PDB file of C-alpha atoms in Angstrom:
ATOM      1  CA  MET R   1     249.256   3.839 127.372  1.00  0.00           C
ATOM      2  CA  PRO R   2     252.442   2.112 126.244  1.00  0.00           C
ATOM      3  CA  ARG R   3     254.319   3.632 123.374  1.00  0.00           C
ATOM      4  CA  HIS R   4     255.823   1.486 120.651  1.00  0.00           C
ATOM      5  CA  THR R   5     259.270   1.923 119.136  1.00  0.00           C
ATOM      6  CA  SER R   6     259.793   1.575 115.389  1.00  0.00           C
ATOM      7  CA  ALA R   7     262.793  -0.104 113.717  1.00  0.00           C
ATOM      8  CA  ARG R   8     264.620   3.235 113.552  1.00  0.00           C
ATOM      9  CA  GLY R   9     264.203   3.841 117.259  1.00  0.00           C
ATOM     10  CA  ARG R  10     261.478   6.510 116.909  1.00  0.00           C
ATOM     11  CA  ARG R  11     258.551   6.331 119.243  1.00  0.00           C
ATOM     12  CA  HIS R  12     255.081   6.528 117.781  1.00  0.00           C
ATOM     13  CA  ARG R  13     251.574   6.176 119.100  1.00  0.00           C
ATOM     14  CA  ARG R  14     249.515   3.164 118.315  1.00  0.00           C
ATOM     15  CA  PRO R  15     246.407   4.075 116.272  1.00  0.00           C
ATOM     16  CA  GLN R  16     243.112   4.096 118.172  1.00  0.00           C
ATOM     17  CA  ARG R  17     240.742   1.190 117.833  1.00  0.00           C
ATOM     18  CA  HIS R  18     237.454   1.774 116.044  1.00  0.00           C
ATOM     19  CA  LYS R  19     234.767   2.178 118.690  1.00  0.00           C
ATOM     20  CA  ASP R  20     231.425   0.862 117.444  1.00  0.00           C
ATOM     21  CA  VAL R  21     229.733   2.211 120.557  1.00  0.00           C
ATOM     22  CA  LEU R  22     230.444   5.777 119.505  1.00  0.00           C
ATOM     23  CA  HIS R  23     230.406   5.458 115.731  1.00  0.00           C
ATOM     24  CA  GLY R  24     227.575   3.025 115.145  1.00  0.00           C
ATOM     25  CA  ARG R  25     224.124   4.088 114.030  1.00  0.00           C
ATOM     26  CA  GLY R  26     223.342   7.170 116.099  1.00  0.00           C
ATOM     27  CA  GLY R  27     226.403   6.622 118.297  1.00  0.00           C
ATOM     28  CA  HIS R  28     226.239   7.455 121.944  1.00  0.00           C
ATOM     29  CA  ARG R  29     223.607  10.105 121.213  1.00  0.00           C
ATOM     30  CA  ALA R  30     221.087   7.801 119.561  1.00  0.00           C
ATOM     31  CA  HIS R  31     218.766   8.449 122.487  1.00  0.00           C
ATOM     32  CA  ALA R  32     220.043  11.894 123.508  1.00  0.00           C
ATOM     33  CA  PHE R  33     221.092  15.298 122.181  1.00  0.00           C
ATOM     34  CA  ARG R  34     223.450  17.970 123.493  1.00  0.00           C
ATOM     35  CA  CYS R  35     221.950  21.305 124.544  1.00  0.00           C
ATOM     36  CA  VAL R  36     223.280  24.227 122.469  1.00  0.00           C
ATOM     37  CA  ASP R  37     223.280  26.511 125.512  1.00  0.00           C
ATOM     38  CA  CYS R  38     224.349  24.604 128.652  1.00  0.00           C
ATOM     39  CA  ARG R  39     225.926  21.586 126.787  1.00  0.00           C
ATOM     40  CA  LEU R  40     224.007  19.034 128.891  1.00  0.00           C
ATOM     41  CA  ASP R  41     223.369  15.630 127.275  1.00  0.00           C
ATOM     42  CA  VAL R  42     219.566  15.454 127.208  1.00  0.00           C
ATOM     43  CA  PRO R  43     217.613  12.191 126.817  1.00  0.00           C
ATOM     44  CA  VAL R  44     215.078  12.203 123.979  1.00  0.00           C
ATOM     45  CA  ASP R  45     212.429  10.501 126.106  1.00  0.00           C
ATOM     46  CA  ALA R  46     210.566  12.886 128.389  1.00  0.00           C
ATOM     47  CA  PRO R  47     207.688  12.311 130.783  1.00  0.00           C
ATOM     48  CA  GLY R  48     204.535  14.115 129.691  1.00  0.00           C
ATOM     49  CA  THR R  49     205.398  14.734 126.043  1.00  0.00           C
ATOM     50  CA  ALA R  50     205.995  12.661 122.921  1.00  0.00           C
ATOM     51  CA  HIS R  51     208.566  15.072 121.378  1.00  0.00           C
ATOM     52  CA  ARG R  52     211.433  16.292 123.567  1.00  0.00           C
ATOM     53  CA  ASN R  53     212.476  19.560 121.973  1.00  0.00           C
ATOM     54  CA  HIS R  54     214.109  21.566 124.740  1.00  0.00           C
ATOM     55  CA  CYS R  55     216.694  21.164 127.473  1.00  0.00           C
ATOM     56  CA  PRO R  56     215.121  20.379 130.868  1.00  0.00           C
ATOM     57  CA  ASN R  57     217.939  22.253 132.619  1.00  0.00           C
ATOM     58  CA  CYS R  58     218.023  25.666 130.888  1.00  0.00           C
ATOM     59  CA  LEU R  59     214.837  25.306 128.720  1.00  0.00           C
ATOM     60  CA  THR R  60     216.709  26.274 125.521  1.00  0.00           C
ATOM     61  CA  SER R  61     215.532  24.693 122.268  1.00  0.00           C
ATOM     62  CA  LEU R  62     216.608  24.532 118.615  1.00  0.00           C
ATOM     63  CA  HIS R  63     214.609  25.886 115.687  1.00  0.00           C
ATOM     64  CA  LEU R  64     214.074  22.543 113.956  1.00  0.00           C
ATOM     65  CA  ASP R  65     210.327  22.240 113.449  1.00  0.00           C
ATOM     66  CA  ARG R  66     208.250  24.293 111.063  1.00  0.00           C
ATOM     67  CA  ARG R  67     204.559  23.645 111.804  1.00  0.00           C
ATOM     68  CA  THR R  68     204.124  20.279 113.504  1.00  0.00           C
ATOM     69  CA  PRO R  69     206.150  19.197 116.563  1.00  0.00           C
ATOM     70  CA  GLY R  70     208.716  16.649 115.437  1.00  0.00           C
ATOM     71  CA  ASP R  71     208.510  17.452 111.699  1.00  0.00           C
ATOM     72  CA  ARG R  72     212.170  18.692 111.618  1.00  0.00           C
ATOM     73  CA  ASP R  73     211.270  20.786 108.574  1.00  0.00           C
ATOM     74  CA  SER R  74     212.853  24.155 109.459  1.00  0.00           C
ATOM     75  CA  ASP R  75     215.964  25.344 107.640  1.00  0.00           C
ATOM     76  CA  CYS R  76     216.916  27.861 110.371  1.00  0.00           C
ATOM     77  CA  ARG R  77     218.438  25.507 112.990  1.00  0.00           C
ATOM     78  CA  GLY R  78     219.079  28.499 115.291  1.00  0.00           C
ATOM     79  CA  PRO R  79     218.989  28.394 119.101  1.00  0.00           C
ATOM     80  CA  MET R  80     215.640  29.285 120.645  1.00  0.00           C
ATOM     81  CA  GLU R  81     215.632  31.203 123.914  1.00  0.00           C
ATOM     82  CA  ALA R  82     212.895  30.649 126.486  1.00  0.00           C
ATOM     83  CA  LEU R  83     211.076  33.992 126.920  1.00  0.00           C
ATOM     84  CA  GLY R  84     208.163  33.121 129.148  1.00  0.00           C
ATOM     85  CA  VAL R  85     205.409  30.711 130.067  1.00  0.00           C
ATOM     86  CA  SER R  86     201.842  30.508 128.818  1.00  0.00           C
ATOM     87  CA  ALA R  87     199.042  28.326 130.147  1.00  0.00           C
ATOM     88  CA  ARG R  88     196.342  26.386 128.308  1.00  0.00           C
ATOM     89  CA  PRO R  89     192.752  26.451 129.591  1.00  0.00           C
ATOM     90  CA  ASP R  90     193.296  22.964 131.081  1.00  0.00           C
ATOM     91  CA  GLY R  91     196.228  24.301 133.157  1.00  0.00           C
ATOM     92  CA  GLU R  92     199.091  22.821 131.112  1.00  0.00           C
ATOM     93  CA  TRP R  93     202.101  25.127 130.854  1.00  0.00           C
ATOM     94  CA  LEU R  94     203.742  26.008 127.531  1.00  0.00           C
ATOM     95  CA  ILE R  95     207.201  27.520 127.174  1.00  0.00           C
ATOM     96  CA  VAL R  96     207.318  30.478 124.762  1.00  0.00           C
ATOM     97  CA  HIS R  97     210.545  30.395 122.710  1.00  0.00           C
ATOM     98  CA  GLN R  98     212.008  32.951 120.322  1.00  0.00           C
ATOM     99  CA  CYS R  99     214.639  32.016 117.755  1.00  0.00           C
ATOM    100  CA  ARG R 100     217.846  34.026 118.195  1.00  0.00           C
ATOM    101  CA  SER R 101     218.572  33.738 114.454  1.00  0.00           C
ATOM    102  CA  CYS R 102     215.288  34.539 112.700  1.00  0.00           C
ATOM    103  CA  GLY R 103     213.124  35.873 115.560  1.00  0.00           C
ATOM    104  CA  GLU R 104     210.238  33.411 115.098  1.00  0.00           C
ATOM    105  CA  LEU R 105     208.102  32.738 118.173  1.00  0.00           C
ATOM    106  CA  SER R 106     206.803  29.281 119.080  1.00  0.00           C
ATOM    107  CA  THR R 107     205.455  27.389 122.066  1.00  0.00           C
ATOM    108  CA  ASN R 108     206.581  24.038 123.472  1.00  0.00           C
ATOM    109  CA  ARG R 109     204.871  21.831 126.025  1.00  0.00           C
ATOM    110  CA  THR R 110     206.677  21.474 129.315  1.00  0.00           C
ATOM    111  CA  ALA R 111     207.995  18.034 130.244  1.00  0.00           C
ATOM    112  CA  GLY R 112     207.736  16.334 133.616  1.00  0.00           C
ATOM    113  CA  ASP R 113     211.473  16.571 134.243  1.00  0.00           C
ATOM    114  CA  ASP R 114     211.896  20.281 133.422  1.00  0.00           C
ATOM    115  CA  ASN R 115     213.787  22.344 135.987  1.00  0.00           C
ATOM    116  CA  ALA R 116     211.067  23.750 138.270  1.00  0.00           C
ATOM    117  CA  LEU R 117     213.223  26.704 139.337  1.00  0.00           C
ATOM    118  CA  ALA R 118     213.885  27.667 135.691  1.00  0.00           C
ATOM    119  CA  LEU R 119     210.133  27.503 134.961  1.00  0.00           C
ATOM    120  CA  VAL R 120     209.278  29.704 137.966  1.00  0.00           C
ATOM    121  CA  ARG R 121     211.950  32.199 136.880  1.00  0.00           C
ATOM    122  CA  LEU R 122     210.271  32.379 133.456  1.00  0.00           C
ATOM    123  CA  VAL R 123     206.893  32.964 135.079  1.00  0.00           C
ATOM    124  CA  LEU R 124     208.303  35.806 137.205  1.00  0.00           C
ATOM    125  CA  LYS R 125     210.407  37.338 134.401  1.00  0.00           C
ATOM    126  CA  PRO R 126     207.714  39.815 133.245  1.00  0.00           C
ATOM    127  CA  LEU R 127     207.401  41.121 136.815  1.00  0.00           C
ATOM    128  CA  ALA R 128     211.159  41.640 137.069  1.00  0.00           C
ATOM    129  CA  THR R 129     211.402  43.439 133.693  1.00  0.00           C
ATOM    130  CA  PRO R 130     208.132  45.317 133.005  1.00  0.00           C
ATOM    131  CA  GLY R 131     209.041  46.339 129.420  1.00  0.00           C
ATOM    132  CA  LEU R 132     209.643  42.729 128.364  1.00  0.00           C
ATOM    133  CA  ALA R 133     205.959  41.752 128.152  1.00  0.00           C
ATOM    134  CA  ARG R 134     205.101  44.844 126.104  1.00  0.00           C
ATOM    135  CA  ARG R 135     208.004  44.223 123.672  1.00  0.00           C
ATOM    136  CA  ALA R 136     206.964  40.575 123.242  1.00  0.00           C
ATOM    137  CA  LEU R 137     203.383  41.576 122.458  1.00  0.00           C
ATOM    138  CA  LEU R 138     204.560  44.151 119.914  1.00  0.00           C
ATOM    139  CA  THR R 139     206.510  41.491 118.005  1.00  0.00           C
ATOM    140  CA  LEU R 140     203.346  39.428 117.558  1.00  0.00           C
TER     141      LEU R 140
END
């Protein structure tokens, strides 16, 4: 980037141009959000669910919703760690999250592009740490 010289001979940087792409309505994240854990830019659209609310890479979420998915009515805004997987009677998997700030438990539907290895690790987690399942049940 060329530097400009002022009348007194001092060099100064030219101010940056305003970039509408980044600063317009929603900016470059109008259709994405950044994961609070792995910092991946995650698209909002997800196959298999209407409300993307977790990172498909590390399965971390944010405590944004209170009762209804997508209501964005929670004041906590803390990171939610994926603890395990539950299954509905129809076979659909749900990720069980616990908020690191307030401790609230919630479930989120899996999306079609979720990391399969991360999901299998969550399924096997209770077998690897036997006390984990008992502690989770005691918090309910």
